[in-house]
Amino acid sequence: MAAEIHSRPQSSRPVLLSKIEGHQDAVTAALLIPKEDGVITASEDRTIRVWLKRDSGQYWPSIYHTMASPCSAMAYHHDSRRVFVGQDNGAVMEFHVSEDFNKMNFIKTYPAHQNRVSAIIFSLAAEWVISTGHDKCISWMCTRSGNMLGRHYFTSWASCLQYDYDTQYAFVGDYSGQITLLKLEQNSCSVITTLKGHEGSIACLWWDPLQRLLFSGASDNSIIMWDIGGRKGRTLLLQGHHDRVQSLCYLQLTRQLVSCASDGGIAVWNMDVSREEAPQWLESDSCQKCEQPFFWNIKQMWDTKTLGLRQHHCRKCGQAVCGKCSSKRSSYPVMGFEFQVRVCDSCYDSIKDEDRTSLATFHEGKHNISHMSMDVARGLMVTCGTDRIVKIWDMTPVVGCSLATGFSPC
């Protein structure tokens, strides 16, 4: 079922501790059980399983439960040992796990959606189960009665969800690339604002309630940090992945952001530095450096008897420039560009060698990561994906987490 890979040598990269194999289809969610050597997984093969580490070092399933429909999302509340599983058919099912994690009792079914459930959050204080789905809506239901309390519809599939327990604000990302901030009430909700910045569908969100920061990952391979608490509209762009960003976790104490992508890339971003906000792209009918016309500027082309040029943009200053005036490429990590990007010649000359020093570390997970979660108190991370494999990682060499730091689990 699972193999112990090796012990924890000191290194500067994540250490693979164990691989869990046994699911017959893509694993959609994997969650570490706090204070236990155990993992809860949900899969497209219609099973939810609890894996416990045995004396041999291997993980074996102590619970194996088959659902009526493929499992698409999961939430686990450790203090009450309640598990909520979303399915392809739109239903959310609640279970209670025994104290020894060897038995799971069915509690109730919530008719939350008409299509695939994409995310679930449980609020013990409000006694709500909140979920989003491919029926383009967010729903919140009462866990005492099982009744629907409210629904709100979007124009696109609702793909991911975060929730602020104190204010009852919900953040919903959708396939149009938009994030909607909602205030949930007992039987109604109100739209506070919408956030637009990604050029692809939103795949994951992470909310830090202390610093009031929202992080979003998308199919445009980028991450955006939204400064919600500062109320200044400040956004920071992070580009370092080669594929869709699928999962995020922000570590409050060390101010590091861990992100995982569908190509197996694992990135750890240093957010405890002064970063620059990427500029808005400027528009012009001619190059803002050499004043040559762009190809749609018919009048200037006619007047100067020249052919129009293609418009580009400098990633550092945002000016509209031609290819000749932006022939160089450079990384600029302080603005989030860990890759080499197009910059105009004057900006290239202004970037010093020390400005190109990376502010993130990049690691290879070696499988298509569709979901990740962390137990920061122990410095552990679990990843899962379409290859049906669940991997458990020691992240302490990278992020420095340990019990002595006083972290609370993400």
Short mmCIF file of C-alpha atoms in Angstrom, two decimals:
data_model
loop_
_atom_site.label_atom_id
_atom_site.label_comp_id
_atom_site.label_asym_id
_atom_site.label_seq_id
_atom_site.Cartn_x
_atom_site.Cartn_y
_atom_site.Cartn_z
CA MET A 1 0.00 0.00 0.00
CA ALA A 2 2.68 2.46 1.02
CA ALA A 3 6.41 2.54 1.41
CA GLU A 4 8.68 4.34 3.85
CA ILE A 5 11.16 6.15 1.59
CA HIS A 6 13.95 7.11 3.99
CA SER A 7 14.69 8.99 7.18
CA ARG A 8 15.12 12.76 7.38
CA PRO A 9 18.59 13.85 6.24
CA GLN A 10 19.47 17.52 6.45
CA SER A 11 19.13 19.17 3.05
CA SER A 12 17.72 22.31 1.49
CA ARG A 13 14.88 20.59 -0.32
CA PRO A 14 11.71 18.73 0.65
CA VAL A 15 12.37 15.18 1.81
CA LEU A 16 10.00 12.49 0.56
CA LEU A 17 9.06 10.39 3.59
CA SER A 18 6.35 8.08 2.28
CA LYS A 19 4.30 7.24 -0.78
CA ILE A 20 0.77 5.90 -0.42
CA GLU A 21 -0.58 3.90 -3.33
CA GLY A 22 -3.87 2.06 -3.58
CA HIS A 23 -6.47 4.34 -5.15
CA GLN A 24 -7.77 3.27 -8.56
CA ASP A 25 -8.32 6.80 -9.90
CA ALA A 26 -7.15 10.37 -9.36
CA VAL A 27 -6.88 11.44 -5.71
CA THR A 28 -8.76 14.74 -5.38
CA ALA A 29 -7.96 15.55 -1.73
CA ALA A 30 -5.49 14.41 0.93
CA LEU A 31 -5.41 15.81 4.47
CA LEU A 32 -2.94 15.11 7.27
CA ILE A 33 -4.56 14.23 10.60
CA PRO A 34 -3.19 16.64 13.24
CA LYS A 35 -1.18 14.97 16.04
CA GLU A 36 -1.57 11.58 14.35
CA ASP A 37 0.49 9.60 11.86
CA GLY A 38 -2.43 9.45 9.51
CA VAL A 39 -3.87 10.76 6.24
CA ILE A 40 -7.45 11.04 4.99
CA THR A 41 -7.88 10.77 1.20
CA ALA A 42 -10.78 11.14 -1.23
CA SER A 43 -10.68 9.92 -4.81
CA GLU A 44 -12.44 9.79 -8.14
CA ASP A 45 -12.62 6.01 -7.57
CA ARG A 46 -15.57 6.82 -5.24
CA THR A 47 -13.69 5.94 -2.04
CA ILE A 48 -12.72 7.86 1.05
CA ARG A 49 -9.91 6.24 3.05
CA VAL A 50 -8.12 6.81 6.33
CA TRP A 51 -4.49 5.66 6.28
CA LEU A 52 -2.59 5.08 9.55
CA LYS A 53 1.14 4.56 9.89
CA ARG A 54 1.97 1.13 11.29
CA ASP A 55 5.03 0.03 13.28
CA SER A 56 6.59 -1.14 10.01
CA GLY A 57 6.66 2.47 8.80
CA GLN A 58 4.05 1.77 6.12
CA TYR A 59 0.63 3.42 5.81
CA TRP A 60 -2.31 1.02 5.64
CA PRO A 61 -6.01 1.87 5.23
CA SER A 62 -7.89 1.59 8.53
CA ILE A 63 -11.10 2.92 6.91
CA TYR A 64 -12.27 2.20 3.36
CA HIS A 65 -15.67 3.64 2.48
CA THR A 66 -17.25 3.58 -0.98
CA MET A 67 -19.47 6.49 -2.05
CA ALA A 68 -22.28 6.63 -4.61
CA SER A 69 -20.38 9.07 -6.85
CA PRO A 70 -16.74 10.11 -7.44
CA CYS A 71 -15.35 12.20 -4.57
CA SER A 72 -14.39 15.70 -5.70
CA ALA A 73 -13.70 17.68 -2.48
CA MET A 74 -13.21 17.11 1.24
CA ALA A 75 -12.99 18.99 4.56
CA TYR A 76 -11.98 17.61 7.95
CA HIS A 77 -12.52 19.21 11.38
CA HIS A 78 -10.16 17.52 13.82
CA ASP A 79 -11.64 18.67 17.15
CA SER A 80 -15.05 17.20 16.32
CA ARG A 81 -13.62 14.52 13.95
CA ARG A 82 -16.22 15.42 11.32
CA VAL A 83 -15.49 14.70 7.65
CA PHE A 84 -17.40 16.35 4.81
CA VAL A 85 -17.08 14.84 1.33
CA GLY A 86 -18.30 16.51 -1.87
CA GLN A 87 -19.19 14.41 -4.87
CA ASP A 88 -19.66 14.64 -8.62
CA ASN A 89 -23.43 14.37 -8.19
CA GLY A 90 -23.51 17.61 -6.16
CA ALA A 91 -24.15 16.05 -2.75
CA VAL A 92 -22.06 16.70 0.36
CA MET A 93 -21.97 13.81 2.86
CA GLU A 94 -21.02 14.15 6.52
CA PHE A 95 -19.28 11.42 8.53
CA HIS A 96 -17.95 11.11 12.07
CA VAL A 97 -14.64 9.33 12.61
CA SER A 98 -14.03 7.34 15.78
CA GLU A 99 -11.32 8.38 18.23
CA ASP A 100 -9.03 5.54 17.15
CA PHE A 101 -9.63 6.34 13.43
CA ASN A 102 -10.77 2.79 12.71
CA LYS A 103 -14.46 3.46 12.15
CA MET A 104 -16.48 6.08 10.29
CA ASN A 105 -20.22 6.64 10.82
CA PHE A 106 -22.50 8.31 8.29
CA ILE A 107 -24.32 11.39 9.69
CA LYS A 108 -26.31 13.02 6.87
CA THR A 109 -26.38 14.06 3.22
CA TYR A 110 -26.64 17.70 2.14
CA PRO A 111 -28.20 18.37 -1.31
CA ALA A 112 -25.82 21.27 -1.83
CA HIS A 113 -25.39 21.41 -5.63
CA GLN A 114 -26.70 20.21 -8.97
CA ASN A 115 -23.22 19.43 -10.29
CA ARG A 116 -19.69 18.56 -9.13
CA VAL A 117 -18.69 20.00 -5.73
CA SER A 118 -15.40 21.91 -6.02
CA ALA A 119 -14.66 23.01 -2.43
CA ILE A 120 -16.00 22.60 1.12
CA ILE A 121 -15.47 24.52 4.37
CA PHE A 122 -17.05 23.71 7.75
CA SER A 123 -17.69 26.41 10.35
CA LEU A 124 -18.25 24.94 13.82
CA ALA A 125 -19.20 28.31 15.33
CA ALA A 126 -21.93 28.99 12.78
CA GLU A 127 -22.77 25.28 12.30
CA TRP A 128 -22.57 25.80 8.54
CA VAL A 129 -21.17 23.65 5.78
CA ILE A 130 -20.22 25.99 2.93
CA SER A 131 -19.49 24.68 -0.55
CA THR A 132 -18.95 25.71 -4.15
CA GLY A 133 -19.74 23.76 -7.28
CA HIS A 134 -19.75 23.50 -11.04
CA ASP A 135 -23.41 24.55 -10.98
CA LYS A 136 -21.97 28.10 -10.68
CA CYS A 137 -23.01 28.67 -7.10
CA ILE A 138 -21.94 28.85 -3.48
CA SER A 139 -24.30 27.30 -0.94
CA TRP A 140 -24.35 27.26 2.84
CA MET A 141 -26.37 24.74 4.81
CA CYS A 142 -27.18 24.21 8.48
CA THR A 143 -25.38 21.17 9.91
CA ARG A 144 -27.95 20.83 12.70
CA SER A 145 -31.04 20.60 10.49
CA GLY A 146 -29.46 19.80 7.12
CA ASN A 147 -31.52 22.60 5.55
CA MET A 148 -30.32 24.95 2.83
CA LEU A 149 -29.77 28.46 4.24
CA GLY A 150 -28.73 30.33 1.12
CA ARG A 151 -27.29 30.23 -2.39
CA HIS A 152 -25.54 32.74 -4.60
CA TYR A 153 -24.93 32.22 -8.32
CA PHE A 154 -22.00 33.31 -10.48
CA THR A 155 -21.57 33.53 -14.24
CA SER A 156 -18.96 30.74 -14.30
CA TRP A 157 -18.16 27.53 -12.47
CA ALA A 158 -17.21 28.24 -8.86
CA SER A 159 -13.85 26.50 -8.56
CA CYS A 160 -12.42 27.29 -5.09
CA LEU A 161 -13.38 28.75 -1.74
CA GLN A 162 -11.90 30.42 1.34
CA TYR A 163 -13.73 31.70 4.40
CA ASP A 164 -13.06 34.18 7.22
CA TYR A 165 -14.64 32.65 10.33
CA ASP A 166 -14.77 35.90 12.33
CA THR A 167 -16.44 38.13 9.74
CA GLN A 168 -18.29 35.40 7.77
CA TYR A 169 -16.76 36.67 4.54
CA ALA A 170 -16.39 34.09 1.76
CA PHE A 171 -13.93 34.33 -1.13
CA VAL A 172 -14.98 32.44 -4.27
CA GLY A 173 -12.77 31.95 -7.31
CA ASP A 174 -14.34 30.99 -10.63
CA TYR A 175 -13.43 29.81 -14.12
CA SER A 176 -13.69 33.30 -15.60
CA GLY A 177 -10.64 34.37 -13.56
CA GLN A 178 -12.67 36.47 -11.12
CA ILE A 179 -12.70 36.34 -7.31
CA THR A 180 -15.88 37.42 -5.52
CA LEU A 181 -15.95 38.54 -1.89
CA LEU A 182 -19.30 37.79 -0.24
CA LYS A 183 -20.71 38.54 3.21
CA LEU A 184 -22.75 35.52 4.26
CA GLU A 185 -25.78 35.98 6.52
CA GLN A 186 -28.12 33.38 8.01
CA ASN A 187 -30.47 33.38 4.99
CA SER A 188 -28.91 35.86 2.56
CA CYS A 189 -25.63 37.28 1.31
CA SER A 190 -24.26 40.46 -0.20
CA VAL A 191 -21.47 40.99 -2.72
CA ILE A 192 -18.74 43.18 -1.20
CA THR A 193 -16.37 43.40 -4.18
CA THR A 194 -14.85 41.48 -7.07
CA LEU A 195 -11.14 41.05 -7.74
CA LYS A 196 -9.85 40.82 -11.30
CA GLY A 197 -6.22 40.29 -12.24
CA HIS A 198 -5.70 36.75 -13.51
CA GLU A 199 -5.77 35.87 -17.21
CA GLY A 200 -6.96 32.32 -16.55
CA SER A 201 -9.39 30.40 -14.35
CA ILE A 202 -8.84 30.53 -10.59
CA ALA A 203 -7.65 27.14 -9.33
CA CYS A 204 -6.92 27.78 -5.64
CA LEU A 205 -7.19 30.38 -2.88
CA TRP A 206 -5.59 30.87 0.54
CA TRP A 207 -6.77 33.38 3.14
CA ASP A 208 -4.55 34.60 5.98
CA PRO A 209 -6.92 36.13 8.58
CA LEU A 210 -4.14 37.70 10.67
CA GLN A 211 -2.50 39.82 7.99
CA ARG A 212 -5.70 39.99 5.92
CA LEU A 213 -3.94 38.69 2.82
CA LEU A 214 -5.59 36.66 0.06
CA PHE A 215 -3.48 34.54 -2.29
CA SER A 216 -4.85 33.18 -5.56
CA GLY A 217 -3.37 30.69 -8.02
CA ALA A 218 -4.64 30.25 -11.56
CA SER A 219 -4.31 28.47 -14.87
CA ASP A 220 -2.21 31.39 -16.16
CA ASN A 221 0.59 29.80 -14.04
CA SER A 222 0.73 32.83 -11.75
CA ILE A 223 -0.06 33.73 -8.14
CA ILE A 224 -1.45 37.07 -6.97
CA MET A 225 -1.31 38.37 -3.40
CA TRP A 226 -4.24 40.69 -2.66
CA ASP A 227 -3.83 43.07 0.28
CA ILE A 228 -7.40 42.97 1.60
CA GLY A 229 -6.66 44.40 5.04
CA GLY A 230 -4.61 47.34 3.76
CA ARG A 231 -7.60 48.55 1.74
CA LYS A 232 -5.16 50.08 -0.73
CA GLY A 233 -5.85 47.67 -3.54
CA ARG A 234 -2.21 46.58 -3.52
CA THR A 235 -1.48 43.42 -5.47
CA LEU A 236 1.74 41.47 -5.88
CA LEU A 237 2.32 39.15 -8.83
CA LEU A 238 4.38 35.95 -8.45
CA GLN A 239 5.47 34.05 -11.56
CA GLY A 240 7.63 30.98 -11.12
CA HIS A 241 5.54 27.97 -12.15
CA HIS A 242 5.44 26.38 -15.59
CA ASP A 243 1.87 25.11 -15.29
CA ARG A 244 -1.45 25.65 -13.52
CA VAL A 245 -1.05 26.61 -9.84
CA GLN A 246 -3.22 24.09 -8.01
CA SER A 247 -2.71 24.62 -4.26
CA LEU A 248 -1.41 27.24 -1.79
CA CYS A 249 -0.50 27.55 1.89
CA TYR A 250 0.82 30.68 3.61
CA LEU A 251 3.03 30.23 6.69
CA GLN A 252 2.32 33.15 8.99
CA LEU A 253 5.34 32.99 11.30
CA THR A 254 8.06 32.76 8.65
CA ARG A 255 6.08 34.70 6.02
CA GLN A 256 6.61 32.08 3.37
CA LEU A 257 4.14 30.97 0.71
CA VAL A 258 4.17 27.34 -0.46
CA SER A 259 2.61 26.70 -3.86
CA CYS A 260 2.18 23.55 -5.94
CA ALA A 261 1.46 23.20 -9.65
CA SER A 262 0.08 20.51 -11.92
CA ASP A 263 3.53 19.91 -13.45
CA GLY A 264 4.77 18.75 -10.04
CA GLY A 265 6.53 21.99 -9.20
CA ILE A 266 6.73 22.98 -5.52
CA ALA A 267 7.74 26.58 -4.81
CA VAL A 268 8.52 28.27 -1.50
CA TRP A 269 8.29 32.07 -1.80
CA ASN A 270 9.92 34.48 0.62
CA MET A 271 7.25 37.07 1.39
CA ASP A 272 9.23 38.67 4.22
CA VAL A 273 10.92 41.11 1.83
CA SER A 274 9.97 44.45 0.37
CA ARG A 275 8.45 43.61 -3.01
CA GLU A 276 7.46 45.93 -5.84
CA GLU A 277 4.01 45.94 -7.39
CA ALA A 278 3.96 45.08 -11.10
CA PRO A 279 2.97 48.13 -13.18
CA GLN A 280 -0.22 48.43 -15.21
CA TRP A 281 0.47 48.05 -18.91
CA LEU A 282 0.31 51.36 -20.75
CA GLU A 283 -1.32 51.73 -24.15
CA SER A 284 0.05 53.82 -26.99
CA ASP A 285 -0.26 54.11 -30.76
CA SER A 286 3.53 54.20 -31.11
CA CYS A 287 6.59 52.90 -29.26
CA GLN A 288 7.15 54.96 -26.15
CA LYS A 289 10.91 54.70 -26.66
CA CYS A 290 11.63 55.25 -30.36
CA GLU A 291 8.16 56.60 -31.38
CA GLN A 292 7.85 54.16 -34.29
CA PRO A 293 4.13 53.53 -35.08
CA PHE A 294 2.42 50.27 -34.17
CA PHE A 295 0.71 48.39 -37.00
CA TRP A 296 -2.78 49.79 -36.32
CA ASN A 297 -1.58 53.42 -36.44
CA ILE A 298 -2.47 53.96 -40.10
CA LYS A 299 -2.07 57.74 -40.04
CA GLN A 300 1.48 57.76 -38.66
CA MET A 301 2.52 54.91 -40.98
CA TRP A 302 1.21 56.94 -43.95
CA ASP A 303 2.81 60.17 -42.77
CA THR A 304 6.22 58.61 -42.11
CA LYS A 305 6.07 56.06 -44.96
CA THR A 306 7.02 53.24 -42.57
CA LEU A 307 5.56 49.84 -41.75
CA GLY A 308 3.86 49.48 -38.38
CA LEU A 309 5.46 47.40 -35.64
CA ARG A 310 4.06 44.92 -33.15
CA GLN A 311 3.35 46.22 -29.65
CA HIS A 312 5.04 44.69 -26.59
CA HIS A 313 5.22 45.75 -22.96
CA CYS A 314 8.12 46.09 -20.56
CA ARG A 315 7.32 44.05 -17.45
CA LYS A 316 9.28 46.43 -15.20
CA CYS A 317 7.96 49.86 -16.25
CA GLY A 318 4.82 48.83 -18.17
CA GLN A 319 5.57 51.02 -21.19
CA ALA A 320 4.37 50.03 -24.67
CA VAL A 321 7.48 49.30 -26.73
CA CYS A 322 8.50 47.71 -30.01
CA GLY A 323 10.59 44.56 -30.29
CA LYS A 324 13.78 46.47 -31.13
CA CYS A 325 13.51 48.58 -27.96
CA SER A 326 12.80 45.49 -25.80
CA SER A 327 15.23 42.96 -27.22
CA LYS A 328 16.55 41.80 -23.82
CA ARG A 329 15.17 39.52 -21.14
CA SER A 330 15.78 39.52 -17.41
CA SER A 331 14.43 38.04 -14.22
CA TYR A 332 13.32 40.55 -11.59
CA PRO A 333 12.31 38.61 -8.44
CA VAL A 334 11.46 41.68 -6.35
CA MET A 335 8.51 42.18 -8.73
CA GLY A 336 7.71 38.45 -8.70
CA PHE A 337 9.36 37.58 -12.04
CA GLU A 338 11.49 34.53 -11.23
CA PHE A 339 11.64 33.74 -14.96
CA GLN A 340 13.30 35.94 -17.55
CA VAL A 341 10.71 38.32 -18.98
CA ARG A 342 10.68 41.06 -21.61
CA VAL A 343 12.06 44.41 -20.40
CA CYS A 344 12.87 47.56 -22.34
CA ASP A 345 16.54 48.37 -22.89
CA SER A 346 16.64 51.19 -20.32
CA CYS A 347 15.07 49.01 -17.61
CA TYR A 348 17.48 46.19 -18.45
CA ASP A 349 20.41 48.54 -17.89
CA SER A 350 18.94 49.63 -14.54
CA ILE A 351 18.68 46.06 -13.17
CA LYS A 352 21.78 45.12 -11.19
CA ASP A 353 23.12 41.60 -10.75
CA GLU A 354 21.96 41.51 -7.12
CA ASP A 355 18.45 42.44 -8.29
CA ARG A 356 18.31 39.10 -10.09
CA THR A 357 18.82 37.08 -6.90
CA SER A 358 15.91 34.67 -6.54
CA LEU A 359 13.42 35.22 -3.72
CA ALA A 360 11.98 31.70 -3.97
CA THR A 361 13.18 28.12 -4.01
CA PHE A 362 11.84 25.60 -6.50
CA HIS A 363 11.56 21.85 -6.07
CA GLU A 364 10.28 18.88 -8.06
CA GLY A 365 7.40 16.86 -6.64
CA LYS A 366 7.63 14.38 -9.53
CA HIS A 367 3.88 13.93 -9.91
CA ASN A 368 0.90 15.93 -11.11
CA ILE A 369 -0.11 17.78 -7.94
CA SER A 370 -3.81 18.59 -7.83
CA HIS A 371 -4.07 19.18 -4.07
CA MET A 372 -1.73 19.91 -1.16
CA SER A 373 -2.16 20.45 2.56
CA MET A 374 0.28 21.14 5.37
CA ASP A 375 0.63 20.35 9.06
CA VAL A 376 2.88 23.27 9.88
CA ALA A 377 3.34 22.26 13.52
CA ARG A 378 5.23 19.16 12.36
CA GLY A 379 6.61 20.61 9.15
CA LEU A 380 4.78 18.02 7.04
CA MET A 381 3.11 18.37 3.66
CA VAL A 382 0.94 15.91 1.75
CA THR A 383 0.40 16.08 -2.01
CA CYS A 384 -1.87 14.08 -4.30
CA GLY A 385 -2.81 14.09 -7.95
CA THR A 386 -3.97 12.39 -11.10
CA ASP A 387 -1.25 9.72 -10.88
CA ARG A 388 -3.24 8.15 -7.96
CA ILE A 389 -0.26 8.55 -5.61
CA VAL A 390 -0.22 10.38 -2.28
CA LYS A 391 3.15 11.69 -1.10
CA ILE A 392 4.13 12.81 2.39
CA TRP A 393 6.99 15.30 2.61
CA ASP A 394 9.21 16.69 5.34
CA MET A 395 9.31 20.43 4.62
CA THR A 396 11.42 21.49 7.61
CA PRO A 397 14.67 21.74 5.57
CA VAL A 398 12.93 24.29 3.34
CA VAL A 399 10.60 26.29 5.60
CA GLY A 400 12.13 25.63 9.01
CA CYS A 401 8.87 24.53 10.66
CA SER A 402 9.02 22.55 13.91
CA LEU A 403 7.04 22.08 17.06
CA ALA A 404 9.41 24.47 18.83
CA THR A 405 8.36 27.36 16.60
CA GLY A 406 4.86 27.44 18.04
CA PHE A 407 3.08 27.10 14.70
CA SER A 408 -0.53 26.11 14.62
CA PRO A 409 -1.57 23.85 11.73
CA CYS A 410 -2.76 25.48 8.51
#
